[in-house]
Amino acid sequence: MNVSEIFGSMAFNDVVMRERLPKTTYRQLKRAISENQPLPIEVANVVANAMKDWAIEKGATHFTHWFQPMTGITAEKHDSFISPTPEGGVIMEFSGKELIKGEPDASSFPSGGLRSTFEARGYTSWDPTSYAFIKDGTLCIPTAFCSYTGEALDKKTPLLRSMSAINSQAKRILKLFGASDDIEVTTTVGPEQEYFLIDKEDYDKRKDLIFTGRTLFGAKPPKGQELEDHYFGTIKPRVVAYMKELDEELWKLGILAKTKHNEVAPAQHELAPIYTTTNIATDHNQLTMEVMKKVAKKHGLVCLLHEKPFAGINGSGKHNNWSISASDGVNLLNPGKSPEDNAQFLLFLAAIIKGVDEYQDLLRISVASPGNDHRLGANEAPPAIVSIFLGDELTEILDSVEKGYKIDKRKRSIMRIGVDFMPPFAKDNTDRNRTSPFAFTGNKFEFRMLGSAFSIAATNTILNTIFAEELSRFADELENAMDFNATLSEIIKRTIREHKRIIFNGNGYDEAWVKEAEKRGLLNLKSTADALPHILDEKNVRLFEKFNVYSAGEIKSRYEILIENYSKVINIEANTMLNMAKKEIFPAVSAYTKELMDAATAKKALKIANAPEEKLAALLSEKAENIYEATKALEEVTEKAHSVADEQKRAEYYHEVVIPAMEALRTVADEAETMTAEKYWPFPTYSKILFSV
Ligand code: ADP
Ligand code: MG
């Protein structure tokens, strides 16, 4: 296979556009994209036609507007290219109008009350900054999805707005440092994706995996991850074959799949792409997750993207590597070599420190989900407390800037912004802490709180927006400064002084950090139910409105969708547990108990004294009773949850009452599992699932 030949073969990317579009059309399209202007319909017609011809050559028969509604996954509705001719035949057509705008019936997508059902129409509009691609014989056109009155009903629209916000604000700063007028700024992202691969036969036997994506029962296997022999271990042949096909499928779509390896937990793996602009990275990550699942099926496997498929075993996350770069190719989070570079870098760094401190709640909310609640703070993922890791050297540099002391004995000078060289620091030194939620890794930040199943859109929307906000404040001050260098220096010093509490280089898994963070006044929003309402805090609404990222109505609707989703997910999990406990687990325990009793009776008839079967049956009978009671208790509270009218209160009830009842049922069922003969256990155990691929 020739990788460079298949790479992007299914994407209508820049290479294809250059090749297939008339020069003027190509230039008009590029200009419309860079100036964020709508494309004239005549031009759109030409682009649409070229896209269609290309797609048909690749075997496509249909097209779809591909969008990202609030379900967290992607949506598509396929239309064929056919158009009838008077002679009774068909020709293949695709117009500029069809490319630019679609009007799917939107009534069944979550809107959080934004769109009343009598106005069920929504529309999708083409996002020309992300390449169209062919998937399963369909030309997919990346689109944004809005209500008929223009409110965002998707994840792409706010992300695009946030990218535009950061571009405008970062440009103001760069111009103050002498950048040319036509500079553009964009954020870049490389999301590392973790996942589990299990056998499809095992999956099919477990209702919990089928309905909830995670196991709700399961005793610890004799061997877990304690030997740490899976991490970076030799990849098994079946998994190798899977990864190979996955890479190829992703490459065809123009996705820069780069690194693959085994992760810490048994059956856990990771894929990392090469970074690209945030918008494309987001689309590509959605596609990656979809392709991961699809390719797995072909190999008799199932790819689990849930944050915590197995209790007691590491869950899966997604590391969002994020940076900012200018159109001249310069990474703005690279400390650089000259004093001017250093000053600019320190200003950007200050903006991040301030932004993360002031909007800890938003970053926490962007990773809030019932699945991720199992990970954050569970000593396998960062705590629910947001903090920044900078490494000792960079922290010392900031300290010297703040206090004005000398850092380099040989140079015998204090760090003066814009004048002195920053002492070089080792990049390696910045990447050792794996416990930090937000770590500086040399020339980018790695946000590690995301769960594996998440769309990365919300996190990056928030990162971009809070960063735009801080840059705009700095720009306001600097643009009016009498003495640029003095003001710059003052801003950086002040920011470090006021916001250094957010910097923490120690072990984020340590209990002591929780106490220390509390002393520092940092937020610790432990659960999704705790975190979500903060999105409605006045400061947050103001922030989003200032940059037109979300309107107040859009924020409210998102909160409602998320809080309702939380309760729904837990409710499905509770119902699945009840079903499995009643229909599978209890009958299994009971059947085995009967076998034991029969054996004991037989022994008695033969006058064999002290049948251990009888003792075991008594113990199991006790477990069965516990299961019965715990099932009843869970049933009662699940029923009660439905009667809590207020959405927020209901979510809290699920968190505080239903989840503990689920845990109680699981505990007794898992105990029974360890005592029940294997042939009676109704579904594959952890040992079987985790070690069979
Ligand atoms: P690490 O070893 O620290 O995880 P890597 O160099 O392996 O770092 O990169 C991890 C991820 O970060 C990759 O997906 C990579 O493409 C991405 N990345 C690297 N540089 C940047 C950048 N400037 N912006 C965004 N992501 C980046
Ligand atoms: Mg990494």
XYZ file of C-alpha atoms and ligand atoms in Angstrom:
721
model
C 0.000 0.000 0.000
C 1.253 3.434 -0.886
C 0.327 5.695 2.018
C 0.940 8.950 0.229
C -1.348 7.752 -2.548
C -4.269 6.797 -0.333
C -3.848 9.714 2.050
C -6.750 12.089 1.580
C -8.055 10.086 -1.377
C -11.557 10.421 0.068
C -11.282 14.105 1.004
C -12.060 17.078 -1.185
C -9.005 18.810 0.180
C -6.833 21.644 -1.001
C -4.894 19.486 -3.420
C -8.091 18.281 -5.089
C -9.588 21.769 -5.136
C -6.530 23.206 -6.830
C -6.662 20.432 -9.364
C -10.385 20.485 -10.051
C -11.560 24.056 -9.633
C -10.994 26.774 -12.209
C -8.252 29.093 -10.901
C -10.618 32.000 -10.334
C -13.132 29.827 -8.477
C -10.391 28.429 -6.275
C -9.180 31.946 -5.456
C -12.716 33.179 -4.756
C -13.338 30.248 -2.453
C -10.082 30.811 -0.576
C -10.823 34.497 -0.213
C -14.345 33.837 1.061
C -12.888 31.470 3.650
C -10.143 33.757 4.871
C -12.433 36.784 5.004
C -15.267 34.757 6.458
C -17.629 35.966 3.739
C -20.488 34.063 2.107
C -19.671 32.532 -1.261
C -21.588 34.011 -4.253
C -24.052 31.462 -5.607
C -22.404 31.300 -9.075
C -19.147 30.340 -7.408
C -20.888 27.832 -5.141
C -22.449 26.230 -8.229
C -19.034 25.665 -9.748
C -17.642 24.222 -6.508
C -20.679 21.971 -6.044
C -20.401 20.620 -9.548
C -16.697 19.864 -9.170
C -17.364 18.177 -5.841
C -20.099 16.045 -7.366
C -17.977 14.941 -10.321
C -15.144 14.055 -7.985
C -17.473 12.181 -5.621
C -19.117 10.211 -8.427
C -15.713 9.163 -9.736
C -15.047 7.801 -6.256
C -18.244 5.785 -6.347
C -20.532 8.124 -4.397
C -24.237 8.246 -5.215
C -25.493 10.427 -2.364
C -24.602 13.577 -0.504
C -25.355 14.678 3.022
C -24.914 17.690 5.220
C -22.874 16.269 8.074
C -23.375 18.060 11.387
C -22.800 17.813 15.125
C -26.000 18.241 17.101
C -26.048 18.334 20.890
C -26.266 14.546 21.085
C -22.459 14.583 21.035
C -22.322 12.420 17.938
C -22.716 13.356 14.300
C -25.853 13.394 12.195
C -26.481 12.936 8.500
C -29.436 12.602 6.165
C -28.616 11.247 2.734
C -29.978 12.538 -0.564
C -29.041 11.006 -3.852
C -27.633 13.091 -6.696
C -30.316 11.837 -9.085
C -32.559 14.223 -10.900
C -35.194 12.988 -13.401
C -34.982 13.851 -17.084
C -38.030 14.346 -19.358
C -37.112 11.126 -21.150
C -37.676 9.176 -17.959
C -34.032 8.719 -17.086
C -31.914 10.461 -14.467
C -28.885 12.687 -14.422
C -26.623 13.324 -11.466
C -26.943 16.851 -10.108
C -25.693 18.852 -7.177
C -26.229 22.589 -6.992
C -24.496 25.366 -5.128
C -27.683 25.915 -3.173
C -27.681 22.307 -2.009
C -24.027 22.655 -1.049
C -24.477 25.830 0.947
C -27.693 25.208 2.792
C -29.833 22.326 3.960
C -33.107 22.289 5.841
C -33.358 19.093 7.841
C -36.393 18.623 10.018
C -34.767 19.337 13.324
C -37.548 18.564 15.726
C -36.003 15.440 17.160
C -32.611 16.881 18.038
C -32.063 18.251 21.535
C -32.589 22.001 21.608
C -32.991 22.680 25.324
C -36.163 24.645 24.672
C -34.648 26.896 21.996
C -36.848 25.701 19.230
C -40.502 25.183 19.884
C -41.992 22.285 17.965
C -44.162 24.474 15.756
C -40.918 25.876 14.424
C -39.215 22.582 13.990
C -37.220 23.585 10.971
C -33.531 24.001 11.383
C -30.923 24.636 8.796
C -27.441 23.424 8.108
C -24.895 25.669 6.462
C -21.686 24.628 4.787
C -18.437 25.121 6.692
C -15.936 25.531 3.858
C -13.028 25.586 6.331
C -13.409 21.842 6.873
C -13.001 19.577 3.841
C -15.870 17.532 2.428
C -15.217 13.791 2.377
C -16.690 10.529 1.150
C -17.899 7.961 3.620
C -19.775 4.803 2.637
C -20.610 6.073 -0.822
C -21.871 9.416 0.409
C -20.340 12.831 -0.088
C -20.349 14.363 3.409
C -20.354 18.133 3.681
C -19.324 19.487 7.085
C -21.989 21.934 8.206
C -23.100 24.057 11.126
C -26.620 23.459 12.444
C -28.892 26.284 13.593
C -32.518 26.864 14.415
C -34.585 28.748 11.902
C -34.043 31.923 13.892
C -30.280 31.473 13.882
C -29.584 30.027 17.332
C -26.865 27.401 17.397
C -28.176 23.875 17.883
C -24.802 22.246 17.431
C -21.208 22.152 18.603
C -19.544 23.541 15.514
C -21.197 26.953 15.424
C -19.901 28.152 18.825
C -16.492 26.677 18.061
C -16.228 28.668 14.831
C -17.362 31.792 16.655
C -14.708 31.239 19.352
C -12.011 30.790 16.733
C -12.986 34.068 15.222
C -12.881 35.715 18.681
C -9.401 34.520 19.457
C -8.209 35.498 16.009
C -9.354 39.113 16.438
C -7.982 39.494 19.946
C -4.642 37.774 19.355
C -4.119 39.927 16.258
C -4.445 43.065 18.373
C -1.623 41.810 20.583
C 0.580 40.656 17.728
C 0.266 44.013 15.999
C 1.502 45.698 19.161
C 4.581 43.527 18.830
C 5.033 44.593 15.234
C 3.235 41.921 13.245
C 1.974 42.792 9.784
C -1.640 43.777 9.167
C -2.609 40.646 7.311
C -1.586 38.231 10.043
C -4.190 35.655 11.056
C -4.227 33.613 14.233
C -5.687 30.198 14.763
C -5.678 27.629 17.523
C -4.384 24.158 16.818
C -5.329 20.884 18.449
C -4.038 17.328 18.516
C -6.403 15.107 20.504
C -4.982 11.836 21.839
C -7.788 9.278 21.901
C -7.976 6.329 24.299
C -10.245 3.327 23.757
C -10.894 -0.287 24.700
C -11.202 -3.177 22.276
C -13.171 -6.215 23.337
C -14.560 -9.289 21.623
C -17.941 -8.756 20.015
C -19.207 -12.107 21.296
C -18.613 -11.004 24.884
C -20.164 -7.633 24.204
C -23.326 -9.150 22.763
C -23.910 -11.097 25.948
C -23.895 -8.047 28.204
C -26.936 -5.810 28.352
C -24.984 -3.232 30.337
C -22.447 -2.782 27.545
C -25.163 -2.731 24.920
C -27.399 -0.200 26.666
C -24.925 1.937 28.600
C -21.483 1.403 27.068
C -20.036 0.317 30.396
C -20.205 -2.698 32.697
C -22.540 -2.181 35.637
C -21.558 -5.446 37.307
C -18.350 -7.438 37.424
C -16.039 -8.702 40.140
C -12.370 -7.789 39.934
C -10.388 -10.220 37.788
C -7.482 -12.061 39.465
C -5.157 -9.901 37.404
C -5.834 -6.284 36.602
C -3.358 -3.630 35.571
C -1.113 -3.913 38.648
C 1.853 -5.365 36.795
C 1.668 -2.509 34.292
C 2.683 -4.969 31.619
C 0.182 -3.746 29.071
C 1.416 -0.166 28.754
C 3.409 0.164 25.512
C 3.473 -3.649 25.438
C 3.659 -5.738 22.272
C 0.410 -5.344 20.398
C -1.509 -8.591 19.826
C -1.999 -9.729 16.192
C -5.751 -9.139 16.178
C -5.275 -5.650 17.489
C -2.446 -5.009 15.030
C -4.764 -5.948 12.165
C -7.423 -3.635 13.572
C -5.035 -0.717 13.992
C -3.682 -1.178 10.484
C -7.095 -0.997 8.896
C -8.082 1.883 11.161
C -5.012 3.876 10.084
C -5.766 3.242 6.436
C -9.404 4.273 6.733
C -8.436 7.435 8.589
C -5.697 8.291 6.120
C -8.141 7.985 3.233
C -10.255 10.631 4.933
C -7.208 12.858 5.263
C -6.940 12.315 9.009
C -3.354 12.493 10.232
C -3.335 9.333 12.369
C 0.202 9.137 13.685
C 0.835 7.229 16.887
C -0.710 4.056 18.270
C 0.122 2.033 21.329
C -1.236 -0.082 24.152
C -2.412 1.852 27.190
C -2.218 1.084 30.920
C -5.314 -1.078 31.303
C -5.615 -4.496 29.681
C -7.438 -4.220 26.325
C -6.866 -0.441 26.305
C -5.178 1.414 23.458
C -4.499 4.926 22.203
C -4.398 6.738 18.906
C -2.902 10.196 18.419
C -3.109 12.290 15.271
C -0.797 15.056 14.136
C -2.329 18.349 15.191
C -4.258 20.638 12.873
C -6.557 23.671 13.170
C -9.128 23.273 15.936
C -12.098 23.151 13.625
C -10.702 20.381 11.471
C -9.266 18.558 14.485
C -12.751 18.527 15.997
C -14.401 17.167 12.857
C -11.617 14.639 12.477
C -11.896 13.463 16.055
C -15.633 12.878 15.599
C -14.872 10.924 12.449
C -12.058 9.017 14.150
C -14.406 7.809 16.879
C -16.941 6.727 14.292
C -14.385 4.902 12.149
C -12.882 3.243 15.251
C -16.232 1.662 16.024
C -16.958 0.696 12.454
C -13.610 -0.961 11.769
C -13.836 -2.865 15.073
C -17.036 -4.580 13.925
C -15.238 -5.849 10.822
C -12.710 -7.565 13.064
C -15.273 -9.158 15.364
C -14.417 -6.564 17.973
C -16.213 -3.732 19.714
C -14.515 -0.431 20.409
C -15.614 1.034 23.741
C -15.273 4.791 24.019
C -17.004 5.100 27.383
C -14.941 6.914 30.033
C -15.146 4.047 32.478
C -16.125 0.736 30.924
C -14.694 -1.333 33.808
C -14.715 -0.440 37.506
C -11.348 -0.821 39.190
C -9.508 -0.553 35.866
C -8.294 2.706 34.352
C -10.858 4.471 32.238
C -10.296 6.289 28.960
C -9.670 9.949 28.415
C -8.741 12.275 25.654
C -5.780 14.624 25.899
C -6.487 17.877 24.140
C -3.122 19.302 23.033
C -3.806 22.928 22.319
C -1.708 25.754 20.967
C -1.992 28.995 19.060
C -0.259 29.780 15.848
C 0.009 32.710 13.514
C -0.375 32.536 9.752
C 3.387 32.970 9.339
C 3.719 29.543 10.939
C 4.959 30.740 14.308
C 3.702 28.852 17.349
C 2.802 31.611 19.805
C 3.293 29.330 22.787
C 6.881 28.703 21.835
C 9.102 30.699 24.199
C 11.296 31.758 21.276
C 14.888 32.893 21.168
C 14.945 36.668 21.411
C 13.904 38.938 24.291
C 11.005 40.284 22.237
C 9.773 36.755 21.607
C 10.102 36.050 25.299
C 8.055 39.084 26.232
C 5.299 38.150 23.820
C 5.388 34.550 25.050
C 5.167 35.668 28.662
C 2.174 37.836 27.826
C 0.370 34.918 26.154
C 1.299 32.721 29.075
C -0.057 35.333 31.477
C -3.324 35.390 29.537
C -3.641 31.640 29.893
C -2.852 31.684 33.602
C -5.410 34.418 34.212
C -8.033 32.823 31.989
C -7.756 29.374 33.530
C -7.911 30.845 37.030
C -10.922 33.038 36.343
C -12.813 30.395 34.383
C -11.906 27.174 36.203
C -15.615 26.424 36.359
C -16.076 26.572 32.594
C -13.195 24.223 31.908
C -14.580 21.825 34.496
C -18.046 22.039 32.942
C -16.657 21.322 29.489
C -15.672 17.850 30.710
C -18.698 17.135 32.880
C -20.590 13.950 32.072
C -21.868 10.984 34.039
C -19.171 8.800 32.467
C -16.344 11.194 33.250
C -17.499 11.520 36.882
C -16.034 8.047 37.389
C -12.590 9.195 36.291
C -11.890 12.691 37.483
C -10.294 12.582 40.895
C -10.137 8.785 40.920
C -6.326 8.575 40.805
C -6.212 7.669 37.152
C -7.148 11.022 35.705
C -6.632 14.581 36.893
C -8.665 15.691 39.898
C -11.858 17.679 39.392
C -9.835 20.695 40.556
C -8.493 22.710 37.635
C -4.861 23.821 37.896
C -1.911 24.515 35.601
C 1.385 22.677 35.508
C 4.293 24.763 34.229
C 7.298 22.822 35.484
C 9.807 24.119 38.008
C 11.984 26.072 35.610
C 9.233 28.075 33.967
C 7.636 28.639 37.353
C 10.948 30.002 38.604
C 11.176 32.297 35.621
C 7.707 33.651 36.411
C 8.701 34.043 40.031
C 11.777 36.024 39.063
C 9.696 38.237 36.793
C 7.175 38.875 39.524
C 9.709 39.637 42.214
C 12.428 41.062 40.003
C 15.266 38.908 41.260
C 18.135 37.435 39.312
C 17.729 33.927 38.116
C 20.984 33.355 36.306
C 23.944 33.899 38.548
C 26.346 34.285 35.644
C 24.253 36.987 34.021
C 23.805 38.862 37.295
C 20.765 40.647 36.073
C 17.103 40.659 36.785
C 14.621 39.605 34.146
C 13.286 42.726 32.521
C 10.493 42.111 30.092
C 11.359 42.814 26.497
C 14.978 43.404 27.355
C 16.474 40.249 28.776
C 16.807 36.814 27.378
C 14.729 34.307 29.157
C 16.995 31.622 30.561
C 16.480 28.615 28.305
C 14.592 25.788 29.917
C 14.527 22.135 29.011
C 11.400 21.049 27.170
C 11.647 17.598 28.757
C 11.253 19.111 32.141
C 7.784 20.305 31.277
C 6.322 16.938 30.434
C 6.856 14.780 33.450
C 3.749 15.475 35.406
C 0.929 13.254 34.190
C -1.421 14.176 37.023
C -2.080 17.772 36.031
C -5.316 18.784 34.323
C -3.631 21.448 32.217
C 0.059 20.999 31.582
C 2.486 23.112 29.611
C 4.411 20.721 27.375
C 7.095 22.851 25.776
C 5.125 24.755 23.160
C 1.514 23.763 23.828
C -0.857 23.042 26.655
C -2.244 19.605 27.217
C -5.719 19.617 28.738
C -6.185 16.182 30.228
C -9.622 16.234 31.802
C -11.626 15.299 28.725
C -13.388 11.969 28.676
C -12.822 9.614 25.779
C -16.362 9.821 24.412
C -16.527 13.622 24.374
C -16.646 15.858 21.380
C -13.681 18.194 21.834
C -15.747 21.110 20.552
C -16.973 22.505 23.886
C -13.580 22.361 25.574
C -11.921 24.188 22.707
C -14.746 26.689 22.423
C -14.130 27.546 26.063
C -10.336 27.580 25.808
C -10.519 29.896 22.816
C -13.064 32.197 24.419
C -11.393 32.637 27.791
C -8.111 33.227 26.074
C -9.694 35.780 23.733
C -11.127 37.544 26.776
C -7.791 37.870 28.571
C -6.010 38.984 25.417
C -8.683 41.600 24.812
C -8.189 42.993 28.327
C -4.428 43.103 27.860
C -4.817 44.718 24.447
C -7.138 47.393 25.889
C -4.433 48.292 28.363
C -1.474 48.072 26.008
C -3.037 49.978 23.138
C -3.433 52.959 25.429
C -0.102 52.631 27.174
C 2.266 55.608 27.319
C 5.239 53.349 27.890
C 4.672 50.014 26.176
C 7.454 48.087 27.889
C 6.615 49.350 31.330
C 2.931 48.536 30.927
C 3.734 45.134 29.497
C 5.984 44.380 32.402
C 3.366 45.605 34.852
C 0.636 43.428 33.280
C 2.752 40.309 33.444
C 3.873 40.929 37.019
C 0.375 41.751 38.180
C -1.116 38.716 36.507
C 1.423 36.377 38.058
C 0.870 37.937 41.474
C -2.908 37.731 41.302
C -3.329 34.372 39.610
C -0.372 32.200 40.559
C -2.631 30.186 42.883
C -3.735 28.248 39.791
C -0.171 27.003 39.170
C 0.540 23.651 40.779
C 3.512 21.498 39.832
C 3.007 18.750 42.418
C 1.132 15.475 42.399
C -2.502 16.106 41.505
C -3.538 12.666 42.762
C -2.355 13.432 46.277
C -5.010 13.947 48.954
C -2.899 16.842 50.272
C -3.542 18.745 47.026
C -7.279 18.729 47.644
C -6.696 20.483 50.974
C -4.095 22.838 49.549
C -6.373 23.750 46.645
C -9.168 24.521 49.056
C -6.824 26.812 50.994
C -5.965 28.557 47.733
C -9.657 29.055 47.061
C -9.725 26.898 43.949
C -12.971 25.275 42.917
C -13.554 21.580 43.437
C -16.722 20.751 41.532
C -16.828 17.042 42.171
C -19.713 15.878 40.046
C -21.539 16.839 36.899
C -24.584 17.805 38.935
C -22.388 20.170 41.001
C -20.573 21.629 38.029
C -23.233 22.266 35.399
C -25.261 25.059 37.046
C -22.149 27.265 37.084
C -22.406 27.718 33.357
C -25.267 30.102 34.120
C -23.157 32.264 36.462
C -23.356 35.879 35.427
C -19.649 36.243 34.685
C -19.819 33.298 32.293
C -22.891 34.505 30.453
C -21.260 37.914 30.118
C -18.095 36.371 28.714
C -19.889 34.362 26.041
C -22.101 37.260 25.063
C -19.154 39.633 24.783
C -17.637 37.526 22.014
C -20.927 36.312 20.531
C -19.917 32.740 21.192
C -23.193 31.811 22.878
C -26.180 34.053 23.455
C -27.754 33.935 26.912
C -30.520 31.791 25.415
C -28.051 29.389 23.880
C -26.238 28.953 27.191
C -29.476 28.270 29.007
C -30.457 25.705 26.398
C -27.102 23.956 26.677
C -27.376 23.769 30.429
C -30.817 22.253 30.073
C -29.721 19.675 27.549
C -26.751 18.661 29.679
C -28.518 18.456 33.016
C -31.381 16.497 31.519
C -28.931 14.191 29.781
C -27.230 13.496 33.088
C -30.445 12.260 34.690
C -31.409 10.286 31.612
C -28.086 8.459 31.475
C -28.179 7.471 35.147
C -31.790 6.410 34.757
C -30.910 4.114 31.852
C -28.061 2.654 33.882
C -30.295 2.042 36.892
C -32.958 0.385 34.750
C -30.363 -1.809 33.062
C -29.048 -2.888 36.459
C -32.531 -3.732 37.647
C -33.162 -5.768 34.544
C -29.896 -7.682 34.832
C -30.281 -8.251 38.564
C -33.818 -9.562 38.290
C -33.660 -11.503 35.060
C -30.098 -12.756 35.058
C -28.173 -12.485 38.295
C -30.773 -13.540 40.828
C -31.925 -16.530 38.770
C -28.288 -17.622 38.306
C -27.510 -17.466 42.006
C -30.737 -19.216 42.786
C -30.107 -21.979 40.270
C -26.646 -22.630 41.594
C -27.966 -22.654 45.149
C -30.466 -25.281 44.095
C -27.729 -27.430 42.622
C -25.814 -27.171 45.879
C -28.903 -28.018 47.894
C -29.591 -31.023 45.684
C -26.044 -32.239 46.230
C -26.383 -31.719 49.976
C -29.689 -33.632 50.037
C -28.148 -36.456 48.078
C -25.257 -36.619 50.502
C -27.621 -36.650 53.442
C -29.496 -39.578 51.927
C -26.184 -41.379 51.771
C -25.511 -40.365 55.386
C -22.434 -38.334 54.426
C -21.926 -35.855 57.224
C -21.049 -32.161 56.899
C -21.796 -31.445 53.240
C -19.939 -28.181 52.400
C -22.584 -27.668 49.693
C -25.062 -26.939 52.414
C -22.839 -24.261 53.976
C -22.148 -22.655 50.629
C -25.835 -22.754 49.771
C -26.613 -20.960 53.022
C -24.032 -18.280 52.240
C -25.308 -17.863 48.707
C -28.840 -17.710 49.919
C -27.795 -14.799 52.096
C -26.281 -13.097 49.055
C -29.458 -13.719 47.101
C -31.395 -12.046 49.861
C -29.008 -9.064 49.757
C -29.438 -8.852 46.003
C -33.177 -8.972 46.392
C -33.143 -6.170 48.980
C -30.696 -3.992 47.046
C -32.752 -4.448 43.888
C -35.891 -3.410 45.699
C -34.139 -0.368 47.157
C -32.811 0.705 43.761
C -36.215 0.232 42.229
C -37.784 2.480 44.832
C -35.352 5.359 44.460
C -35.392 5.164 40.664
C -39.165 5.412 40.812
C -38.920 8.352 43.181
C -36.477 10.171 40.923
C -39.185 10.517 38.293
C -41.307 12.517 40.677
C -38.638 15.181 41.275
C -39.908 17.951 39.034
C -36.999 20.385 39.003
C -34.269 19.322 36.524
C -31.364 20.420 38.699
C -32.835 18.803 41.818
C -33.519 15.631 39.886
C -29.899 15.449 38.700
C -28.767 15.930 42.298
C -31.130 13.195 43.430
C -29.680 10.808 40.873
C -26.207 11.725 42.015
C -26.833 11.578 45.749
C -29.402 8.807 46.050
C -29.690 6.683 42.912
C -25.961 6.225 42.268
C -25.259 4.987 45.828
C -28.165 2.537 45.490
C -26.643 1.304 42.218
C -23.290 0.869 43.917
C -24.885 -1.070 46.759
C -26.545 -3.483 44.352
C -23.354 -3.918 42.423
C -21.353 -4.736 45.548
C -23.596 -7.612 46.586
C -23.978 -8.931 43.061
C -20.198 -8.909 42.566
C -19.768 -10.807 45.833
C -22.243 -13.400 44.608
C -20.320 -13.653 41.326
C -17.159 -14.747 43.128
C -19.096 -17.555 44.831
C -21.125 -18.801 41.893
C -19.998 -21.567 39.568
C -18.779 -20.156 36.262
C -21.252 -22.126 34.166
C -24.143 -20.487 36.028
C -22.929 -16.911 35.629
C -25.157 -15.370 32.987
C -22.675 -13.100 31.201
C -18.911 -12.923 30.508
C -16.803 -11.900 33.485
C -14.121 -9.207 33.638
C -11.422 -11.886 33.266
C -12.991 -13.136 30.087
C -13.649 -9.728 28.534
C -10.359 -8.081 29.397
C -8.009 -10.876 28.487
C -9.597 -12.629 25.537
C -8.664 -10.450 22.577
P 3.693 14.353 24.170
O 4.762 13.330 24.120
O 3.940 15.468 25.102
O 2.311 13.781 24.335
P 3.711 14.739 21.294
O 4.725 15.534 20.553
O 3.739 13.276 21.145
O 3.780 15.160 22.787
O 2.317 15.265 20.880
C 1.149 14.823 21.423
C 0.041 15.445 20.624
O 0.180 16.870 20.648
C 0.032 15.049 19.156
O -1.290 14.825 18.756
C 0.612 16.273 18.491
O 0.203 16.414 17.160
C 0.048 17.371 19.355
N 0.740 18.659 19.182
C 2.062 18.865 18.986
N 2.299 20.174 18.770
C 1.096 20.806 18.829
C 0.650 22.156 18.644
N 1.496 23.146 18.380
N -0.668 22.413 18.753
C -1.533 21.426 19.031
N -1.185 20.165 19.210
C 0.111 19.840 19.100
Mg 0.531 13.523 25.578
